[in-house]
Amino acid sequence: DAKTTQPPSMDCAEGRAANLPCNHSTISGNEYVYWYRQIHSQGPQYIIHGLKNNETNEMASLIITEDRKSSTLILPHATLRDTAVYYCSDPQTSGSRLTFGEGTQLTVNP
Amino acid sequence: DAGVIQSPRHEVTEMGQEVTLRCKPISGHNSLFWYRQTMMRGLELLIYFNNNVPIDDSGMPEDRFSAKMPNASFSTLKIQPSEPRDSAVYFCASSYGGAGALFFGSGTQLSVL
């Protein structure tokens, strides 16, 4: 299984950008990187995914390094409601067996 | 679409009893996943189906656990007999395609006394 590593916790001031890193040094060339978040007691929520190029949607931006060994999720203007555990995860291409690591607890402070 | 629907939201049962968790995936999605979440072990993939067929059940803890998907709109996860260590939040998720984004339900909080 490809493995991912993330810092256990991060803090961010409300209104500032939150930059969440993830290392996925064992990812293979055709595996996507997915990001999800989980707000306390709710089911994980899909945020964004990418393969090689940087991606942006209404929720966040995803920056993937050229060697694809790491990525950064960017929340451009964090709000209190963005406080959650953020998971980066990579599915094995042999069947979408999406697994999760321990994630990063992001706390957005007023 | 109402999203992935799970029932019940909460289940409290006694050790030895049978527990059945239910999931209705998003219409049109062809992959369905069952996860379990605990403080100690985090989110664990138990089993996933593609086009109603179980593809990988290597995460199912033991023979007490079984999952079925009789049609594209319904799946069950059964625990028989249940044990206190089965207490966890069980999530169902669905997606379209082999590497599509997963959409999770609200989960079932299971407590086995």
PDB file of C-alpha atoms in Angstrom, chain B:
ATOM      1  CA  ASP B   1     -29.881  13.916  -4.575  1.00  0.00           C
ATOM      2  CA  ALA B   2     -30.119  13.179  -0.863  1.00  0.00           C
ATOM      3  CA  GLY B   3     -26.610  11.803  -0.706  1.00  0.00           C
ATOM      4  CA  VAL B   4     -25.612   8.512   0.877  1.00  0.00           C
ATOM      5  CA  ILE B   5     -28.225   7.457   3.389  1.00  0.00           C
ATOM      6  CA  GLN B   6     -27.387   5.267   6.355  1.00  0.00           C
ATOM      7  CA  SER B   7     -29.636   3.781   8.980  1.00  0.00           C
ATOM      8  CA  PRO B   8     -29.923   3.681  11.862  1.00  0.00           C
ATOM      9  CA  ARG B   9     -27.988   6.759  13.046  1.00  0.00           C
ATOM     10  CA  HIS B  10     -27.486   5.206  16.458  1.00  0.00           C
ATOM     11  CA  GLU B  11     -27.645   1.596  17.586  1.00  0.00           C
ATOM     12  CA  VAL B  12     -27.265   0.323  21.106  1.00  0.00           C
ATOM     13  CA  THR B  13     -27.298  -3.413  21.600  1.00  0.00           C
ATOM     14  CA  GLU B  14     -26.120  -6.087  23.965  1.00  0.00           C
ATOM     15  CA  MET B  15     -23.210  -8.396  23.398  1.00  0.00           C
ATOM     16  CA  GLY B  16     -24.215 -11.447  21.402  1.00  0.00           C
ATOM     17  CA  GLN B  17     -27.011  -9.771  19.507  1.00  0.00           C
ATOM     18  CA  GLU B  18     -27.151  -9.459  15.737  1.00  0.00           C
ATOM     19  CA  VAL B  19     -26.689  -5.981  14.305  1.00  0.00           C
ATOM     20  CA  THR B  20     -27.600  -4.904  10.780  1.00  0.00           C
ATOM     21  CA  LEU B  21     -26.478  -1.600   9.345  1.00  0.00           C
ATOM     22  CA  ARG B  22     -28.024  -0.302   6.149  1.00  0.00           C
ATOM     23  CA  CYS B  23     -26.833   1.940   3.352  1.00  0.00           C
ATOM     24  CA  LYS B  24     -28.400   3.488   0.279  1.00  0.00           C
ATOM     25  CA  PRO B  25     -25.726   4.843  -2.088  1.00  0.00           C
ATOM     26  CA  ILE B  26     -26.094   7.836  -4.366  1.00  0.00           C
ATOM     27  CA  SER B  27     -28.102   6.933  -7.439  1.00  0.00           C
ATOM     28  CA  GLY B  28     -25.834   6.197 -10.393  1.00  0.00           C
ATOM     29  CA  HIS B  29     -22.789   5.386  -8.293  1.00  0.00           C
ATOM     30  CA  ASN B  30     -21.384   1.940  -8.985  1.00  0.00           C
ATOM     31  CA  SER B  31     -18.931   1.531  -6.105  1.00  0.00           C
ATOM     32  CA  LEU B  32     -19.829   1.194  -2.444  1.00  0.00           C
ATOM     33  CA  PHE B  33     -17.550   1.140   0.569  1.00  0.00           C
ATOM     34  CA  TRP B  34     -17.954   0.291   4.253  1.00  0.00           C
ATOM     35  CA  TYR B  35     -15.569   1.946   6.726  1.00  0.00           C
ATOM     36  CA  ARG B  36     -15.237   1.724  10.487  1.00  0.00           C
ATOM     37  CA  GLN B  37     -13.850   4.532  12.641  1.00  0.00           C
ATOM     38  CA  THR B  38     -12.533   4.321  16.186  1.00  0.00           C
ATOM     39  CA  MET B  39     -10.254   6.548  18.205  1.00  0.00           C
ATOM     40  CA  MET B  40      -7.617   3.837  18.382  1.00  0.00           C
ATOM     41  CA  ARG B  41      -7.561   2.714  14.754  1.00  0.00           C
ATOM     42  CA  GLY B  42      -8.892   5.692  12.822  1.00  0.00           C
ATOM     43  CA  LEU B  43     -10.764   5.089   9.571  1.00  0.00           C
ATOM     44  CA  GLU B  44     -10.504   1.506   8.376  1.00  0.00           C
ATOM     45  CA  LEU B  45     -11.798   0.178   5.088  1.00  0.00           C
ATOM     46  CA  LEU B  46     -13.788  -2.977   5.728  1.00  0.00           C
ATOM     47  CA  ILE B  47     -15.065  -3.946   2.295  1.00  0.00           C
ATOM     48  CA  TYR B  48     -15.944  -2.444  -1.036  1.00  0.00           C
ATOM     49  CA  PHE B  49     -18.229  -3.422  -3.868  1.00  0.00           C
ATOM     50  CA  ASN B  50     -18.062  -2.588  -7.543  1.00  0.00           C
ATOM     51  CA  ASN B  51     -21.228  -3.108  -9.595  1.00  0.00           C
ATOM     52  CA  ASN B  52     -22.731  -4.964  -6.609  1.00  0.00           C
ATOM     53  CA  VAL B  53     -19.866  -7.471  -6.491  1.00  0.00           C
ATOM     54  CA  PRO B  54     -17.523  -7.600  -3.463  1.00  0.00           C
ATOM     55  CA  ILE B  55     -14.049  -6.745  -4.706  1.00  0.00           C
ATOM     56  CA  ASP B  56     -11.957  -6.593  -1.567  1.00  0.00           C
ATOM     57  CA  ASP B  57     -13.078  -7.778   1.858  1.00  0.00           C
ATOM     58  CA  SER B  58      -9.625  -8.068   3.362  1.00  0.00           C
ATOM     59  CA  GLY B  59     -10.494  -5.415   5.910  1.00  0.00           C
ATOM     60  CA  MET B  60     -13.387  -7.358   7.399  1.00  0.00           C
ATOM     61  CA  PRO B  61     -12.222  -8.176  10.931  1.00  0.00           C
ATOM     62  CA  GLU B  62     -13.498 -11.720  11.185  1.00  0.00           C
ATOM     63  CA  ASP B  63     -16.250 -14.109  10.251  1.00  0.00           C
ATOM     64  CA  ARG B  64     -18.697 -12.339  12.512  1.00  0.00           C
ATOM     65  CA  PHE B  65     -18.859  -9.572   9.929  1.00  0.00           C
ATOM     66  CA  SER B  66     -20.631  -9.967   6.616  1.00  0.00           C
ATOM     67  CA  ALA B  67     -21.745  -7.519   3.933  1.00  0.00           C
ATOM     68  CA  LYS B  68     -24.132  -7.822   1.051  1.00  0.00           C
ATOM     69  CA  MET B  69     -25.218  -5.692  -1.851  1.00  0.00           C
ATOM     70  CA  PRO B  70     -28.285  -7.318  -3.401  1.00  0.00           C
ATOM     71  CA  ASN B  71     -28.829  -4.448  -5.831  1.00  0.00           C
ATOM     72  CA  ALA B  72     -27.348  -1.133  -6.877  1.00  0.00           C
ATOM     73  CA  SER B  73     -29.359   0.857  -4.360  1.00  0.00           C
ATOM     74  CA  PHE B  74     -28.904  -1.065  -1.137  1.00  0.00           C
ATOM     75  CA  SER B  75     -26.220  -2.635   1.013  1.00  0.00           C
ATOM     76  CA  THR B  76     -26.083  -4.134   4.482  1.00  0.00           C
ATOM     77  CA  LEU B  77     -23.309  -4.765   6.959  1.00  0.00           C
ATOM     78  CA  LYS B  78     -24.151  -7.425   9.516  1.00  0.00           C
ATOM     79  CA  ILE B  79     -22.388  -8.329  12.730  1.00  0.00           C
ATOM     80  CA  GLN B  80     -23.377 -11.623  14.340  1.00  0.00           C
ATOM     81  CA  PRO B  81     -22.732 -12.045  17.201  1.00  0.00           C
ATOM     82  CA  SER B  82     -21.765  -8.524  18.219  1.00  0.00           C
ATOM     83  CA  GLU B  83     -19.046  -7.827  20.798  1.00  0.00           C
ATOM     84  CA  PRO B  84     -18.171  -4.693  22.794  1.00  0.00           C
ATOM     85  CA  ARG B  85     -15.014  -4.205  20.713  1.00  0.00           C
ATOM     86  CA  ASP B  86     -17.245  -3.698  17.665  1.00  0.00           C
ATOM     87  CA  SER B  87     -18.362  -0.381  19.116  1.00  0.00           C
ATOM     88  CA  ALA B  88     -17.463   2.283  16.557  1.00  0.00           C
ATOM     89  CA  VAL B  89     -18.886   4.609  13.948  1.00  0.00           C
ATOM     90  CA  TYR B  90     -19.577   2.765  10.716  1.00  0.00           C
ATOM     91  CA  PHE B  91     -19.580   4.794   7.523  1.00  0.00           C
ATOM     92  CA  CYS B  92     -20.860   3.877   4.112  1.00  0.00           C
ATOM     93  CA  ALA B  93     -19.558   5.702   1.040  1.00  0.00           C
ATOM     94  CA  SER B  94     -20.225   5.522  -2.667  1.00  0.00           C
ATOM     95  CA  SER B  95     -18.476   6.687  -5.813  1.00  0.00           C
ATOM     96  CA  TYR B  96     -18.695   6.494  -9.550  1.00  0.00           C
ATOM     97  CA  GLY B  97     -15.909   4.782 -11.370  1.00  0.00           C
ATOM     98  CA  GLY B  98     -12.779   3.068 -10.181  1.00  0.00           C
ATOM     99  CA  ALA B  99     -11.022   6.146  -8.848  1.00  0.00           C
ATOM    100  CA  GLY B 100     -13.854   8.574  -8.272  1.00  0.00           C
ATOM    101  CA  ALA B 101     -14.302  10.774  -5.241  1.00  0.00           C
ATOM    102  CA  LEU B 102     -16.047   9.107  -2.330  1.00  0.00           C
ATOM    103  CA  PHE B 103     -19.216  10.532  -0.857  1.00  0.00           C
ATOM    104  CA  PHE B 104     -19.848   9.462   2.701  1.00  0.00           C
ATOM    105  CA  GLY B 105     -23.017   8.996   4.676  1.00  0.00           C
ATOM    106  CA  SER B 106     -23.534  10.403   8.154  1.00  0.00           C
ATOM    107  CA  GLY B 107     -22.536   7.124   9.766  1.00  0.00           C
ATOM    108  CA  THR B 108     -24.041   4.732  12.296  1.00  0.00           C
ATOM    109  CA  GLN B 109     -22.826   5.052  15.873  1.00  0.00           C
ATOM    110  CA  LEU B 110     -22.809   1.490  17.227  1.00  0.00           C
ATOM    111  CA  SER B 111     -22.508   0.759  20.911  1.00  0.00           C
ATOM    112  CA  VAL B 112     -22.316  -2.864  22.033  1.00  0.00           C
ATOM    113  CA  LEU B 113     -22.759  -3.227  25.781  1.00  0.00           C
TER     114      LEU B 113
END
